[in-house]
Amino acid sequence: MGRKKSYRYKDVRNRERVLFPALCGVDPICLKPSWPVDLLKPEQGVVLELGCGKGEYTLALAERYPEKNFIGVDLKSDRLWVAATKAMEKGLENVWFVRARIDHLSAYFPKNFAEAIWIPFPDPAPGNHSGRKRLTSPRFLEIYRDFLKPCGIVRCKTDHEGLYSFTLDNLFSAGARLRRAVEDLHASDIDDPDIVGIESHFEKEFRKKGISVKFMEFYLE
Ligand SMILES: C[S@@+](CC[C@H](N)C(=O)[O-])C[C@H]1O[C@@H](n2cnc3c(N)ncnc32)[C@H](O)[C@@H]1O
């Protein structure tokens, strides 16, 4: 591990706004049955970014919607360090980052907690033939259902054709309702600024290479 990365891995524990839930063994914070009110006010709406990396979505949405709460989740501490540092520099008070496995989130988040979930560029996990590790596999959709509000929406962007068709194939058996899906977001008629006007780190990289962005939006009822 490089010096910068290793510094961030250690220093992330000193960053404000990064939470380490109990299962990770560090600074146990019990987020259930409800969040401490000094952390956030769920009645104002909670939006999650899963596999947030450096948190571009969380940060941009938090600036646009200061009345709502935004939580980015990722396992990689060095990326969360970057995200939390930017949140501090921007003075954002409605942003949190949780260093945790997404697989464990139903142990931390209460029911009816989130109104929306963003999954920008989940790992395609090509070697994982059952697809279990993909963040849009039936196993993960079941986990999201645990803390997503009944009318809550999931939005996913990907560069990966395999992950795109895998996700669409799973929706029916997972009892999800597709709202829309497009194979080339930036050539489509979708003009919602939250969808087309915010680009994550991976989205910028793929677009620079001329790779089209696929987009899916569905309800988990
Ligand atoms: C391809 S990166 C995308 C990062 C960011 N969303 C973007 O678009 O720039 C996928 C991210 O998901 C995180 N991730 C994958 N599986 C995870 C899991 N089960 N729990 C927590 N984080 C996970 C990885 O650590 C990584 O940061």
mmCIF file of C-alpha atoms and ligand atoms in Angstrom:
data_model
loop_
_atom_site.group_PDB
_atom_site.id
_atom_site.type_symbol
_atom_site.label_atom_id
_atom_site.label_comp_id
_atom_site.label_asym_id
_atom_site.label_seq_id
_atom_site.Cartn_x
_atom_site.Cartn_y
_atom_site.Cartn_z
ATOM 1 C CA MET A 1 0.000 0.000 0.000
ATOM 2 C CA GLY A 2 1.340 3.454 -0.923
ATOM 3 C CA ARG A 3 2.144 6.017 1.765
ATOM 4 C CA LYS A 4 -0.826 8.252 0.929
ATOM 5 C CA LYS A 5 -3.265 5.346 0.996
ATOM 6 C CA SER A 6 -1.926 3.976 4.249
ATOM 7 C CA TYR A 7 -2.123 7.458 5.858
ATOM 8 C CA ARG A 8 -5.761 7.738 4.778
ATOM 9 C CA TYR A 9 -6.579 4.266 6.110
ATOM 10 C CA LYS A 10 -5.411 5.336 9.577
ATOM 11 C CA ASP A 11 -6.575 8.937 9.493
ATOM 12 C CA VAL A 12 -10.121 8.101 8.381
ATOM 13 C CA ARG A 13 -10.911 7.378 12.039
ATOM 14 C CA ASN A 14 -10.201 11.026 12.852
ATOM 15 C CA ARG A 15 -12.457 12.296 10.085
ATOM 16 C CA GLU A 16 -15.734 13.785 11.114
ATOM 17 C CA ARG A 17 -18.810 12.255 9.532
ATOM 18 C CA VAL A 18 -17.403 8.744 9.049
ATOM 19 C CA LEU A 19 -19.181 6.084 11.085
ATOM 20 C CA PHE A 20 -17.840 2.625 11.848
ATOM 21 C CA PRO A 21 -20.722 0.361 12.783
ATOM 22 C CA ALA A 22 -20.315 -2.352 15.353
ATOM 23 C CA LEU A 23 -19.753 -5.292 13.036
ATOM 24 C CA CYS A 24 -16.562 -3.663 11.780
ATOM 25 C CA GLY A 25 -15.217 -3.774 15.325
ATOM 26 C CA VAL A 26 -14.285 -0.101 15.520
ATOM 27 C CA ASP A 27 -16.128 2.684 17.354
ATOM 28 C CA PRO A 28 -19.371 0.736 17.660
ATOM 29 C CA ILE A 29 -22.334 2.878 16.819
ATOM 30 C CA CYS A 30 -25.780 1.426 17.054
ATOM 31 C CA LEU A 31 -27.893 2.811 14.255
ATOM 32 C CA LYS A 32 -30.908 0.711 15.202
ATOM 33 C CA PRO A 33 -33.705 1.014 16.165
ATOM 34 C CA SER A 34 -33.292 4.661 15.272
ATOM 35 C CA TRP A 35 -30.461 7.023 14.490
ATOM 36 C CA PRO A 36 -29.374 9.352 17.261
ATOM 37 C CA VAL A 37 -31.231 12.561 16.455
ATOM 38 C CA ASP A 38 -28.085 14.621 16.717
ATOM 39 C CA LEU A 39 -26.748 12.646 13.749
ATOM 40 C CA LEU A 40 -29.665 13.053 11.392
ATOM 41 C CA LYS A 41 -33.375 13.485 11.196
ATOM 42 C CA PRO A 42 -34.766 10.581 9.149
ATOM 43 C CA GLU A 43 -38.198 12.201 8.894
ATOM 44 C CA GLN A 44 -36.605 14.738 6.533
ATOM 45 C CA GLY A 45 -35.635 11.971 4.117
ATOM 46 C CA VAL A 46 -32.577 9.750 3.855
ATOM 47 C CA VAL A 47 -30.842 8.987 0.565
ATOM 48 C CA LEU A 48 -28.134 6.320 0.334
ATOM 49 C CA GLU A 49 -25.243 5.905 -2.075
ATOM 50 C CA LEU A 50 -24.005 2.305 -1.995
ATOM 51 C CA GLY A 51 -20.421 1.564 -3.033
ATOM 52 C CA CYS A 52 -19.930 5.325 -2.898
ATOM 53 C CA GLY A 53 -16.143 5.324 -3.388
ATOM 54 C CA LYS A 54 -15.125 8.986 -3.099
ATOM 55 C CA GLY A 55 -18.765 9.959 -2.647
ATOM 56 C CA GLU A 56 -19.349 12.219 -5.656
ATOM 57 C CA TYR A 57 -23.067 11.445 -5.687
ATOM 58 C CA THR A 58 -23.548 11.917 -1.962
ATOM 59 C CA LEU A 59 -21.672 15.228 -1.988
ATOM 60 C CA ALA A 60 -23.398 16.677 -5.046
ATOM 61 C CA LEU A 61 -26.905 15.670 -3.912
ATOM 62 C CA ALA A 62 -26.264 16.977 -0.391
ATOM 63 C CA GLU A 63 -25.387 20.379 -1.812
ATOM 64 C CA ARG A 64 -28.530 20.396 -3.951
ATOM 65 C CA TYR A 65 -30.884 19.243 -1.190
ATOM 66 C CA PRO A 66 -29.675 20.697 2.123
ATOM 67 C CA GLU A 67 -32.914 19.713 3.881
ATOM 68 C CA LYS A 68 -32.331 15.968 3.310
ATOM 69 C CA ASN A 69 -29.786 13.515 4.767
ATOM 70 C CA PHE A 70 -27.261 11.689 2.581
ATOM 71 C CA ILE A 71 -25.265 8.617 3.539
ATOM 72 C CA GLY A 72 -22.497 7.068 1.459
ATOM 73 C CA VAL A 73 -21.465 3.488 2.228
ATOM 74 C CA ASP A 74 -18.273 1.774 1.190
ATOM 75 C CA LEU A 75 -15.698 -0.648 2.550
ATOM 76 C CA LYS A 76 -12.667 1.244 1.321
ATOM 77 C CA SER A 77 -11.449 3.608 4.009
ATOM 78 C CA ASP A 78 -9.066 5.571 1.790
ATOM 79 C CA ARG A 79 -11.921 6.483 -0.578
ATOM 80 C CA LEU A 80 -14.165 7.430 2.340
ATOM 81 C CA TRP A 81 -11.360 9.629 3.662
ATOM 82 C CA VAL A 82 -11.437 11.599 0.401
ATOM 83 C CA ALA A 83 -15.239 11.838 0.533
ATOM 84 C CA ALA A 84 -15.345 12.950 4.171
ATOM 85 C CA THR A 85 -12.573 15.485 3.623
ATOM 86 C CA LYS A 86 -14.523 17.049 0.749
ATOM 87 C CA ALA A 87 -17.690 17.138 2.872
ATOM 88 C CA MET A 88 -15.742 18.986 5.571
ATOM 89 C CA GLU A 89 -14.222 21.445 3.073
ATOM 90 C CA LYS A 90 -17.676 22.164 1.661
ATOM 91 C CA GLY A 91 -19.115 22.575 5.162
ATOM 92 C CA LEU A 92 -21.827 19.980 4.506
ATOM 93 C CA GLU A 93 -23.734 19.050 7.630
ATOM 94 C CA ASN A 94 -26.263 16.707 6.028
ATOM 95 C CA VAL A 95 -23.736 14.073 4.917
ATOM 96 C CA TRP A 96 -22.484 10.898 6.580
ATOM 97 C CA PHE A 97 -20.274 8.085 5.419
ATOM 98 C CA VAL A 98 -20.500 4.568 6.789
ATOM 99 C CA ARG A 99 -17.542 2.246 6.483
ATOM 100 C CA ALA A 100 -19.275 -1.107 6.260
ATOM 101 C CA ARG A 101 -20.108 -4.050 4.083
ATOM 102 C CA ILE A 102 -23.303 -3.363 2.212
ATOM 103 C CA ASP A 103 -24.191 -7.028 2.911
ATOM 104 C CA HIS A 104 -24.584 -6.046 6.600
ATOM 105 C CA LEU A 105 -26.648 -2.906 6.236
ATOM 106 C CA SER A 106 -29.937 -4.361 7.403
ATOM 107 C CA ALA A 107 -28.236 -4.877 10.772
ATOM 108 C CA TYR A 108 -27.662 -1.119 11.033
ATOM 109 C CA PHE A 109 -30.504 0.646 9.286
ATOM 110 C CA PRO A 110 -34.062 0.551 10.610
ATOM 111 C CA LYS A 111 -37.047 -0.381 8.484
ATOM 112 C CA ASN A 112 -38.584 2.349 6.286
ATOM 113 C CA PHE A 113 -35.366 4.290 6.624
ATOM 114 C CA ALA A 114 -34.336 5.361 3.115
ATOM 115 C CA GLU A 115 -36.394 6.975 0.382
ATOM 116 C CA ALA A 116 -33.862 6.341 -2.396
ATOM 117 C CA ILE A 117 -30.749 4.322 -3.129
ATOM 118 C CA TRP A 118 -28.132 5.251 -5.710
ATOM 119 C CA ILE A 119 -25.704 2.584 -6.933
ATOM 120 C CA PRO A 120 -23.271 4.265 -9.301
ATOM 121 C CA PHE A 121 -21.009 1.822 -11.122
ATOM 122 C CA PRO A 122 -21.142 -1.258 -8.902
ATOM 123 C CA ASP A 123 -18.273 -3.704 -9.375
ATOM 124 C CA PRO A 124 -19.228 -6.028 -12.247
ATOM 125 C CA ALA A 125 -17.505 -8.968 -10.463
ATOM 126 C CA PRO A 126 -17.023 -10.901 -13.722
ATOM 127 C CA GLY A 127 -15.321 -13.901 -12.053
ATOM 128 C CA ASN A 128 -18.228 -14.357 -9.664
ATOM 129 C CA HIS A 129 -20.389 -16.593 -11.846
ATOM 130 C CA SER A 130 -23.403 -16.801 -9.545
ATOM 131 C CA GLY A 131 -23.462 -12.976 -9.385
ATOM 132 C CA ARG A 132 -23.964 -13.097 -5.597
ATOM 133 C CA LYS A 133 -21.395 -10.381 -5.007
ATOM 134 C CA ARG A 134 -23.031 -7.965 -7.406
ATOM 135 C CA LEU A 135 -24.823 -5.142 -5.644
ATOM 136 C CA THR A 136 -27.889 -5.724 -7.830
ATOM 137 C CA SER A 137 -28.139 -9.489 -7.230
ATOM 138 C CA PRO A 138 -31.363 -10.890 -5.686
ATOM 139 C CA ARG A 139 -29.525 -11.265 -2.365
ATOM 140 C CA PHE A 140 -28.686 -7.551 -2.242
ATOM 141 C CA LEU A 141 -32.115 -6.436 -3.456
ATOM 142 C CA GLU A 142 -33.625 -8.361 -0.543
ATOM 143 C CA ILE A 143 -31.271 -6.534 1.850
ATOM 144 C CA TYR A 144 -32.293 -3.128 0.412
ATOM 145 C CA ARG A 145 -35.948 -3.995 0.824
ATOM 146 C CA ASP A 146 -35.319 -4.235 4.575
ATOM 147 C CA PHE A 147 -34.597 -0.514 4.998
ATOM 148 C CA LEU A 148 -36.032 1.097 1.861
ATOM 149 C CA LYS A 149 -39.442 2.751 2.170
ATOM 150 C CA PRO A 150 -42.201 0.883 0.254
ATOM 151 C CA CYS A 151 -42.344 3.593 -2.398
ATOM 152 C CA GLY A 152 -38.545 3.942 -2.392
ATOM 153 C CA ILE A 153 -36.580 3.953 -5.610
ATOM 154 C CA VAL A 154 -33.258 2.393 -6.644
ATOM 155 C CA ARG A 155 -31.101 3.996 -9.344
ATOM 156 C CA CYS A 156 -28.113 2.272 -10.836
ATOM 157 C CA LYS A 157 -25.593 3.338 -13.462
ATOM 158 C CA THR A 158 -23.135 0.968 -15.067
ATOM 159 C CA ASP A 159 -20.753 0.721 -17.995
ATOM 160 C CA HIS A 160 -21.074 -3.074 -17.971
ATOM 161 C CA GLU A 161 -23.457 -4.809 -20.362
ATOM 162 C CA GLY A 162 -23.372 -8.048 -18.366
ATOM 163 C CA LEU A 163 -24.315 -6.305 -15.132
ATOM 164 C CA TYR A 164 -27.022 -4.310 -16.916
ATOM 165 C CA SER A 165 -28.771 -7.392 -18.322
ATOM 166 C CA PHE A 166 -28.143 -9.387 -15.131
ATOM 167 C CA THR A 167 -29.922 -6.687 -13.102
ATOM 168 C CA LEU A 168 -32.881 -6.403 -15.464
ATOM 169 C CA ASP A 169 -33.226 -10.200 -15.496
ATOM 170 C CA ASN A 170 -33.382 -10.263 -11.679
ATOM 171 C CA LEU A 171 -35.978 -7.574 -11.204
ATOM 172 C CA PHE A 172 -39.036 -9.671 -11.939
ATOM 173 C CA SER A 173 -38.116 -12.516 -9.568
ATOM 174 C CA ALA A 174 -37.156 -9.950 -6.916
ATOM 175 C CA GLY A 175 -40.636 -8.436 -7.116
ATOM 176 C CA ALA A 176 -39.270 -5.103 -8.328
ATOM 177 C CA ARG A 177 -41.047 -2.760 -10.724
ATOM 178 C CA LEU A 178 -38.933 -1.243 -13.466
ATOM 179 C CA ARG A 179 -39.565 2.455 -14.065
ATOM 180 C CA ARG A 180 -37.096 2.895 -16.897
ATOM 181 C CA ALA A 181 -33.848 1.532 -18.284
ATOM 182 C CA VAL A 182 -31.647 2.906 -21.054
ATOM 183 C CA GLU A 183 -28.480 1.569 -22.637
ATOM 184 C CA ASP A 184 -26.998 4.966 -23.409
ATOM 185 C CA LEU A 185 -28.022 7.478 -20.780
ATOM 186 C CA HIS A 186 -26.343 10.499 -22.309
ATOM 187 C CA ALA A 187 -27.962 9.869 -25.691
ATOM 188 C CA SER A 188 -31.383 9.259 -24.150
ATOM 189 C CA ASP A 189 -34.210 11.693 -23.450
ATOM 190 C CA ILE A 190 -33.630 11.535 -19.683
ATOM 191 C CA ASP A 191 -32.848 15.060 -18.578
ATOM 192 C CA ASP A 192 -33.242 14.862 -14.790
ATOM 193 C CA PRO A 193 -30.218 16.838 -13.530
ATOM 194 C CA ASP A 194 -29.677 14.409 -10.636
ATOM 195 C CA ILE A 195 -29.298 11.578 -13.127
ATOM 196 C CA VAL A 196 -27.422 13.181 -16.023
ATOM 197 C CA GLY A 197 -25.863 16.173 -14.259
ATOM 198 C CA ILE A 198 -23.845 14.338 -11.602
ATOM 199 C CA GLU A 199 -20.949 12.101 -12.566
ATOM 200 C CA SER A 200 -19.101 9.780 -10.240
ATOM 201 C CA HIS A 201 -15.381 9.165 -10.569
ATOM 202 C CA PHE A 202 -15.965 5.973 -12.565
ATOM 203 C CA GLU A 203 -18.549 7.628 -14.780
ATOM 204 C CA LYS A 204 -16.065 10.340 -15.776
ATOM 205 C CA GLU A 205 -13.415 7.724 -16.526
ATOM 206 C CA PHE A 206 -15.722 5.601 -18.684
ATOM 207 C CA ARG A 207 -17.087 8.584 -20.581
ATOM 208 C CA LYS A 208 -13.570 9.813 -21.327
ATOM 209 C CA LYS A 209 -12.986 6.434 -22.999
ATOM 210 C CA GLY A 210 -16.209 6.791 -25.004
ATOM 211 C CA ILE A 211 -17.992 3.993 -23.125
ATOM 212 C CA SER A 212 -21.753 4.483 -22.864
ATOM 213 C CA VAL A 213 -23.464 4.647 -19.488
ATOM 214 C CA LYS A 214 -26.395 2.342 -18.872
ATOM 215 C CA PHE A 215 -29.050 3.434 -16.412
ATOM 216 C CA MET A 216 -31.804 1.595 -14.553
ATOM 217 C CA GLU A 217 -34.417 2.880 -12.159
ATOM 218 C CA PHE A 218 -36.800 0.611 -10.257
ATOM 219 C CA TYR A 219 -39.068 0.349 -7.227
ATOM 220 C CA LEU A 220 -38.643 -2.423 -4.678
ATOM 221 C CA GLU A 221 -42.228 -2.910 -3.582
HETATM 222 C C1 LIG B 1 -16.350 0.388 -9.185
HETATM 223 S S1 LIG B 1 -16.312 1.227 -7.633
HETATM 224 C C2 LIG B 1 -17.411 2.588 -7.932
HETATM 225 C C3 LIG B 1 -17.176 3.739 -6.999
HETATM 226 C C4 LIG B 1 -18.122 4.933 -7.211
HETATM 227 N N1 LIG B 1 -19.509 4.547 -7.020
HETATM 228 C C5 LIG B 1 -17.963 5.519 -8.587
HETATM 229 O O1 LIG B 1 -18.873 5.351 -9.425
HETATM 230 O O2 LIG B 1 -16.946 6.186 -8.836
HETATM 231 C C6 LIG B 1 -17.283 0.153 -6.624
HETATM 232 C C7 LIG B 1 -17.220 0.501 -5.135
HETATM 233 O O3 LIG B 1 -18.095 -0.375 -4.428
HETATM 234 C C8 LIG B 1 -17.485 -0.774 -3.207
HETATM 235 N N2 LIG B 1 -18.075 -2.080 -2.817
HETATM 236 C C9 LIG B 1 -18.249 -3.160 -3.619
HETATM 237 N N3 LIG B 1 -18.855 -4.154 -2.931
HETATM 238 C C10 LIG B 1 -19.061 -3.672 -1.663
HETATM 239 C C11 LIG B 1 -19.656 -4.225 -0.482
HETATM 240 N N4 LIG B 1 -20.157 -5.449 -0.478
HETATM 241 N N5 LIG B 1 -19.690 -3.454 0.627
HETATM 242 C C12 LIG B 1 -19.183 -2.185 0.620
HETATM 243 N N6 LIG B 1 -18.622 -1.610 -0.468
HETATM 244 C C13 LIG B 1 -18.558 -2.340 -1.598
HETATM 245 C C14 LIG B 1 -15.998 -0.859 -3.549
HETATM 246 O O4 LIG B 1 -15.200 -0.739 -2.379
HETATM 247 C C15 LIG B 1 -15.830 0.323 -4.522
HETATM 248 O O5 LIG B 1 -15.447 1.518 -3.864
#
